[in-house]
mmCIF file of C-alpha atoms in Angstrom:
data_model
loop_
_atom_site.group_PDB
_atom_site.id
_atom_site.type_symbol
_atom_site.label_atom_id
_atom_site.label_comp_id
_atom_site.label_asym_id
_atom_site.label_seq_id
_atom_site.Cartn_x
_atom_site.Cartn_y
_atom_site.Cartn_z
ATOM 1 C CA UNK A 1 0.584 18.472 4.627
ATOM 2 C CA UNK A 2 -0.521 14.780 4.935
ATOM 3 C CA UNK A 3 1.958 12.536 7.210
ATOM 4 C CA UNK A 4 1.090 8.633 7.262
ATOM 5 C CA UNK A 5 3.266 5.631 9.286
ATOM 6 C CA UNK A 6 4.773 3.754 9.053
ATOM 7 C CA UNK A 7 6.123 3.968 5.433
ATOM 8 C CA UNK A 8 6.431 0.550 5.165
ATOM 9 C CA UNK A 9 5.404 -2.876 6.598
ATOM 10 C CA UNK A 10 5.511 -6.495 6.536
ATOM 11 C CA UNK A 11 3.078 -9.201 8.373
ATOM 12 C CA UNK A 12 2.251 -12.745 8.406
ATOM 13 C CA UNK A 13 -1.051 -13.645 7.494
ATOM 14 C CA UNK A 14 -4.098 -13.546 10.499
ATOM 15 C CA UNK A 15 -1.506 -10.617 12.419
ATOM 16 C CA UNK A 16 -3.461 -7.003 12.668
ATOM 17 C CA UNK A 17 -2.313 -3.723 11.763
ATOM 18 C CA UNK A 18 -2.430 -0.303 12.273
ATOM 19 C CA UNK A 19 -1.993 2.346 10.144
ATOM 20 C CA UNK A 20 -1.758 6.383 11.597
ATOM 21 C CA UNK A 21 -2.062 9.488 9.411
ATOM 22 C CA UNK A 22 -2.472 12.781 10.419
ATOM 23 C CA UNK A 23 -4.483 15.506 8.521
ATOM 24 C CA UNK A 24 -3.611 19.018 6.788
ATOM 25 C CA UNK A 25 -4.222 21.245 9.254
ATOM 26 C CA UNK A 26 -7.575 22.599 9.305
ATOM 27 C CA UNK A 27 -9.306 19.483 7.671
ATOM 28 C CA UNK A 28 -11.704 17.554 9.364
ATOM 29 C CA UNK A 29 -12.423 14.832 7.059
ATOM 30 C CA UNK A 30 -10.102 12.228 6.450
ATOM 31 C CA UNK A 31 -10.752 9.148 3.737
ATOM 32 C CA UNK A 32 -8.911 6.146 3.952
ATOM 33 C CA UNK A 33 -7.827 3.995 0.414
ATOM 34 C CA UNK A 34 -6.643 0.928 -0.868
ATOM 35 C CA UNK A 35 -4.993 0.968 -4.128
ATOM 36 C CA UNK A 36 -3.589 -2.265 -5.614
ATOM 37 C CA UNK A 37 -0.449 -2.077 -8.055
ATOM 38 C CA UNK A 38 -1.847 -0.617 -11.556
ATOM 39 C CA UNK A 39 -5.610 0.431 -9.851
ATOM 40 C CA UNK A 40 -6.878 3.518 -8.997
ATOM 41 C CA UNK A 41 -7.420 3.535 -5.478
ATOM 42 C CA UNK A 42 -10.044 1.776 -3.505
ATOM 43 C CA UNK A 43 -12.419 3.609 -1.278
ATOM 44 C CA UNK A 44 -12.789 2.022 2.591
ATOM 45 C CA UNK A 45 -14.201 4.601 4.710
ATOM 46 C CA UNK A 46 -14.350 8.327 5.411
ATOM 47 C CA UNK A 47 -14.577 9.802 8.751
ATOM 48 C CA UNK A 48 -15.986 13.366 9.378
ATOM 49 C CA UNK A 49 -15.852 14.518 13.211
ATOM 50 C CA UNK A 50 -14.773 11.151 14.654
ATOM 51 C CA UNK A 51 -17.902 9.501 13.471
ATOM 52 C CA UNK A 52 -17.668 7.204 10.208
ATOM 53 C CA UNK A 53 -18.973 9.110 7.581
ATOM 54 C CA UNK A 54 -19.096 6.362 4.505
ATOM 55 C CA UNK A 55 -17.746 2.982 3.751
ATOM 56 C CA UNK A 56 -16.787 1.517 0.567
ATOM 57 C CA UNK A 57 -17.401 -2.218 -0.406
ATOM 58 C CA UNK A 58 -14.538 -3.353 2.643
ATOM 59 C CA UNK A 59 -15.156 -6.274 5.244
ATOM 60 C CA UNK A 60 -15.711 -5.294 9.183
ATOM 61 C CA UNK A 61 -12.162 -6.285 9.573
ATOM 62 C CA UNK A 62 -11.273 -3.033 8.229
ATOM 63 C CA UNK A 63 -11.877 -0.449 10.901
ATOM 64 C CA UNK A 64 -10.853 3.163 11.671
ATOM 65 C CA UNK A 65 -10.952 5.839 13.840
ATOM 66 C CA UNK A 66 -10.367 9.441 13.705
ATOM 67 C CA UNK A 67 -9.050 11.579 16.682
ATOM 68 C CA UNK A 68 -9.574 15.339 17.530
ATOM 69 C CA UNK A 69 -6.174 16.208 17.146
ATOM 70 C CA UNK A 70 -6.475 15.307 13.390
ATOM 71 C CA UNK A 71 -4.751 12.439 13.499
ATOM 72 C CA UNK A 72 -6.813 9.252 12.320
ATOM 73 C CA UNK A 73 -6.072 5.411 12.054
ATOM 74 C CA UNK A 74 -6.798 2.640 10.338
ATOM 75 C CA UNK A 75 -6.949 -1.069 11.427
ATOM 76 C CA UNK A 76 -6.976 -4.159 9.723
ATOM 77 C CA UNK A 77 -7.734 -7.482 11.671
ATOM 78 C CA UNK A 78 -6.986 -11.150 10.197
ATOM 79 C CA UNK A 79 -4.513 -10.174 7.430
ATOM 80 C CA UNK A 80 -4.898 -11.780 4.113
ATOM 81 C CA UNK A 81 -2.638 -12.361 1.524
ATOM 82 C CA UNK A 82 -5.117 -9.817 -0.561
ATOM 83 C CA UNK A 83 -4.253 -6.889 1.581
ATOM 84 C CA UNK A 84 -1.099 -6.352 0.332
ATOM 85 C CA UNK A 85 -1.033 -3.179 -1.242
ATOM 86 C CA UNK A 86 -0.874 0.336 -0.981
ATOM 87 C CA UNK A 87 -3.205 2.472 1.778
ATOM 88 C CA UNK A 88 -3.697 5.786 1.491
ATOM 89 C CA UNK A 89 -4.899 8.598 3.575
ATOM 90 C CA UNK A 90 -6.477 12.089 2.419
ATOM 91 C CA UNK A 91 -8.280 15.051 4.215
ATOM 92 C CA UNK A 92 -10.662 17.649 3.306
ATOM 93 C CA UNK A 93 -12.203 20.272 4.445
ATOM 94 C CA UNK A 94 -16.156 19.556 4.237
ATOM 95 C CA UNK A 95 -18.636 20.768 2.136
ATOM 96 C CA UNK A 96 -20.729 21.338 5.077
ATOM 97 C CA UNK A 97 -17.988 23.556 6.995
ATOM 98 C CA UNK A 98 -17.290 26.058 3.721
ATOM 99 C CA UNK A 99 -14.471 23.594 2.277
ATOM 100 C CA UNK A 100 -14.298 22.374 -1.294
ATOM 101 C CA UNK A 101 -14.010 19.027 -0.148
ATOM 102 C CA UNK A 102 -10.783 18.457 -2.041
ATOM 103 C CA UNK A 103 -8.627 15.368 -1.302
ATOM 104 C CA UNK A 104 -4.717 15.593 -0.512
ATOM 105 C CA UNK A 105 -3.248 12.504 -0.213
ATOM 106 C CA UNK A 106 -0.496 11.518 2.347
ATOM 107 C CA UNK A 107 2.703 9.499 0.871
ATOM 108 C CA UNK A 108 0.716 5.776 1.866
ATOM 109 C CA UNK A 109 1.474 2.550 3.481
ATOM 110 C CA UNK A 110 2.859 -0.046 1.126
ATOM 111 C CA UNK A 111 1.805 -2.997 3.129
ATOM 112 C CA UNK A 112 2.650 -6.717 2.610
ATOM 113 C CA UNK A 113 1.314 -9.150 3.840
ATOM 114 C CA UNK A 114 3.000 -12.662 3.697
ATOM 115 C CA UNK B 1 -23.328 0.455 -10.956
ATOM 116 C CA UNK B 2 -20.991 2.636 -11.145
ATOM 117 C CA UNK B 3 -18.190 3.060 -13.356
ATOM 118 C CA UNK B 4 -15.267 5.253 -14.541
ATOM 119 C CA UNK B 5 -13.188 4.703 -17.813
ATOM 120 C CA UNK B 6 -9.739 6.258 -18.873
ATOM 121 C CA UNK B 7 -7.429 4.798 -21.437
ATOM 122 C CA UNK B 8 -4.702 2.232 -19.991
ATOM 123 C CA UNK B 9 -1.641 3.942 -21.493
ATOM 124 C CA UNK B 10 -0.720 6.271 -23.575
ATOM 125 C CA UNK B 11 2.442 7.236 -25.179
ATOM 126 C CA UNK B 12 3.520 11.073 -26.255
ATOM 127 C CA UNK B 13 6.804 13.127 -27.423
ATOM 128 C CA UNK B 14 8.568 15.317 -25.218
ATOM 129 C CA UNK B 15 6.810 19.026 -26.670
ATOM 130 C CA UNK B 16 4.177 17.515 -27.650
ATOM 131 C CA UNK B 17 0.442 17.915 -26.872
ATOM 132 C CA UNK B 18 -1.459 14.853 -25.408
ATOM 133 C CA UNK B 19 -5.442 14.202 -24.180
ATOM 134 C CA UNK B 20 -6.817 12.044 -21.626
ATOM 135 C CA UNK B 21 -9.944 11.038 -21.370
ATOM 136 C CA UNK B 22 -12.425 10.126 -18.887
ATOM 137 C CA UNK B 23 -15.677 9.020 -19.462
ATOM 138 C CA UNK B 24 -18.051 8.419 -16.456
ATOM 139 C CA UNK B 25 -21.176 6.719 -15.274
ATOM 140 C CA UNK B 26 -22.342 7.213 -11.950
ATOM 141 C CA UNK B 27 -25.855 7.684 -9.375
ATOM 142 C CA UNK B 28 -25.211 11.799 -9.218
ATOM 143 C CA UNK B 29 -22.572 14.286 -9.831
ATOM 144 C CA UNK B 30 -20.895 16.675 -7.535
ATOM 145 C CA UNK B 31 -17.709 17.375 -9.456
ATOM 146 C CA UNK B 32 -14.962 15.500 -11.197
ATOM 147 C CA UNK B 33 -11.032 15.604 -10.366
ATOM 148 C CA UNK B 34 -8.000 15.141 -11.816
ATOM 149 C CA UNK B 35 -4.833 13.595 -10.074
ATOM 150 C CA UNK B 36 -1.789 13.141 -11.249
ATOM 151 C CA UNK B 37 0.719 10.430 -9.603
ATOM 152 C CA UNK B 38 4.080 9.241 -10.250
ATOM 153 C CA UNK B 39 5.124 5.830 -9.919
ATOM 154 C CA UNK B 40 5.211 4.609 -5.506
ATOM 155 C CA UNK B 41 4.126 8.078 -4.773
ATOM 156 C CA UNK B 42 0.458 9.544 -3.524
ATOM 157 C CA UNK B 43 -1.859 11.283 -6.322
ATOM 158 C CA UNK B 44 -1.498 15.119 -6.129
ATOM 159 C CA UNK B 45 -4.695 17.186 -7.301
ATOM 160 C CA UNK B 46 -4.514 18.622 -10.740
ATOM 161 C CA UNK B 47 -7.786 20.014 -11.420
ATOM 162 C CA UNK B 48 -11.323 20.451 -10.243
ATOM 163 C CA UNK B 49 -14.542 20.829 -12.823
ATOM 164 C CA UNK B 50 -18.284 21.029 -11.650
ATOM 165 C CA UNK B 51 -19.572 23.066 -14.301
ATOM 166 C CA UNK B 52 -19.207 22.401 -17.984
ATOM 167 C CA UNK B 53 -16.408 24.355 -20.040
ATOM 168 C CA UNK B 54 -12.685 24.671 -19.704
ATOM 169 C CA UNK B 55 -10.385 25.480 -16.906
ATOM 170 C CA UNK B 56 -7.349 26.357 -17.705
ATOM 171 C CA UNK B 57 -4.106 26.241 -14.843
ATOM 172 C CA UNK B 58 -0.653 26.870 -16.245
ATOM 173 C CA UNK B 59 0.346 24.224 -18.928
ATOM 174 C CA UNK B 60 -2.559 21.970 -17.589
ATOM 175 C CA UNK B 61 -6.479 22.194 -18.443
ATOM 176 C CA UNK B 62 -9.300 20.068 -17.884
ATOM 177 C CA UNK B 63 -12.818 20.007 -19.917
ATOM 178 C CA UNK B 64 -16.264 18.460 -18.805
ATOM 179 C CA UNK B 65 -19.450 17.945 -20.328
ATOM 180 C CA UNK B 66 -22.199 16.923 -17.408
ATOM 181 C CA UNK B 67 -24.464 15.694 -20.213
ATOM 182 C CA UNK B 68 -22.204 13.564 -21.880
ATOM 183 C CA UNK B 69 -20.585 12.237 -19.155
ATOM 184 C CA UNK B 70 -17.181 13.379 -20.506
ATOM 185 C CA UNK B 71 -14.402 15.160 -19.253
ATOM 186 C CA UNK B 72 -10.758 14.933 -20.723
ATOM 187 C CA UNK B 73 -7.588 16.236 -19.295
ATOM 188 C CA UNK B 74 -5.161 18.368 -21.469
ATOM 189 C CA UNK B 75 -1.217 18.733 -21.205
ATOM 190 C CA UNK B 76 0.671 21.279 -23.285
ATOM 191 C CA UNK B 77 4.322 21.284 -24.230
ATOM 192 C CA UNK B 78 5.134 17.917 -22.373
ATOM 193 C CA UNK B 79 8.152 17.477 -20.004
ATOM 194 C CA UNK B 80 9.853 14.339 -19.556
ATOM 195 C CA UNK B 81 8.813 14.945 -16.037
ATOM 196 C CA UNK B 82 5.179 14.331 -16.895
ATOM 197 C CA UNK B 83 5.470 10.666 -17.410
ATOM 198 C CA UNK B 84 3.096 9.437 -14.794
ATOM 199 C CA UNK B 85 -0.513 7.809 -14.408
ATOM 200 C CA UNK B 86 -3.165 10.357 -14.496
ATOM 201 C CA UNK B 87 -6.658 9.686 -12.551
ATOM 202 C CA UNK B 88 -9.779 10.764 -13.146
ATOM 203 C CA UNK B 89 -12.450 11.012 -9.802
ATOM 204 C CA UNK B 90 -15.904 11.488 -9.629
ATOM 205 C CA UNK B 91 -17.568 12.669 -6.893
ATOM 206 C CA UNK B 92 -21.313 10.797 -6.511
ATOM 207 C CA UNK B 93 -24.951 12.041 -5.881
ATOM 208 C CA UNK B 94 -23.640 10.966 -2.292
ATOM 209 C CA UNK B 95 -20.488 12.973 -1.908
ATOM 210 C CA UNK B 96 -18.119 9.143 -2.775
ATOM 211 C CA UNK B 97 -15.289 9.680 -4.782
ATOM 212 C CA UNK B 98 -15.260 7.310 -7.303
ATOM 213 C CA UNK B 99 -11.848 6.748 -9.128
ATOM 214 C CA UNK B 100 -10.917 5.421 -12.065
ATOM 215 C CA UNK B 101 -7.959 2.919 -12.749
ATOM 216 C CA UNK B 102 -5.969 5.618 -14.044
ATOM 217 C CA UNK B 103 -4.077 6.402 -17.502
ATOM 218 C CA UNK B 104 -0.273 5.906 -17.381
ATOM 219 C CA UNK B 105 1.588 8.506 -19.734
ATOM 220 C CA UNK B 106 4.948 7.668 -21.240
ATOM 221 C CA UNK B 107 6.902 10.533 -21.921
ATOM 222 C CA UNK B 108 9.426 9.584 -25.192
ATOM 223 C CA UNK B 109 12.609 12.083 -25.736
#
């Protein structure tokens, strides 16, 4: 399945974070979410074959990468007070590689940010 | 732009039957999803429509109409172990899932 780190996290405001998943085997498309308490989630970005694939409504200070070992990462500069919240991970397997393109999600990040 | 709506909460006996609708607007359509997820855990996928009609997966089934922009999400003989929020996702004319805020579901005894 989905594996994300760390499970949970605290920061100070302006500190930068990282947050690792790492894919279902045999996926090669990995989404990254926010989802505030109550909300559906939030899409940031989607990466497809290491390259960014799609980005949601999020500031530059949100940035990712996505490895060839299926493992992926996400990165948030500058913390805000805002940011506190849930961040979730999902892969796929593409449309364009004969997948369905359906999402499973990894347990999340509950992040706070203080 | 685009938008998804579900009911905030609903509320249903233990046995019971209970619907949950979703009602979308959005630039394309390349299939709608249903996701169930219990309280500080990830959403696991329920369901997966891009046609219109009924399917049907144990005591779980989910409808969608295309031109009505309609789908709902149907749970039979309810277990206390259903209580949850229930999302509804639709995927865009360019392959975004856009989600919903979700539809909590209170499970009474």
């Amino acid at each position: 399945g989905v594996t994300q780190s760390p499970t949970h996290l605290i920061k100070t405001r302006g500190q930068q974070v990282t947050l690792r998943c790492s894919s279902q085997s045999g996926h090669n498309t990995v989404s990254w979410y926010q989802q505030a308490l109550g909300q559906g989630p939030q899409f940031i970005f989607q990466y497809y074959r290491e390259e960014e694939n799609g980005r949601g409504n999020f500031p530059p200070r949100f940035s990712g990468l996505q490895f060839p070992n299926d493992s992926s990462e996400l990165n948030v500069n500058a913390l805000e007070l805002d940011d506190s919240a849930l961040y979730l991970c999902a892969s796929s397997h593409s449309f364009t590689s004969g997948g369905t393109d359906t999402q499973y999600f990894g347990p999340g990040t509950r992040l706070t940010v203080l | 732009g685009q938008n998804i709506d579900q009911p905030t909460e609903m509320t249903a006996t233990e046995g019971a039957i209970v619907q949950i609708n979703c009602t979308y607007q959005t630039s394309g359509f390349n299939g709608l999803f249903w996701y169930q997820q219990h309280a500080g855990e990830a959403p696991t996928f329920l369901s997966y429509n891009v046609l219109d009609g009924l399917e049907e997966k144990g005591r779980f089934s989910s409808f969608l109409s295309r031109s009505k922009g309609y789908s709902y999400l149907l749970l039979k003989e309810l277990q206390m172990k259903d209580s949850a929020s229930y999302l509804c996702a639709v995927r865009d004319g360019n392959y975004q899932l856009i989600w919903g805020a979700g539809t909590k579901l209170i499970i009474k005894p």
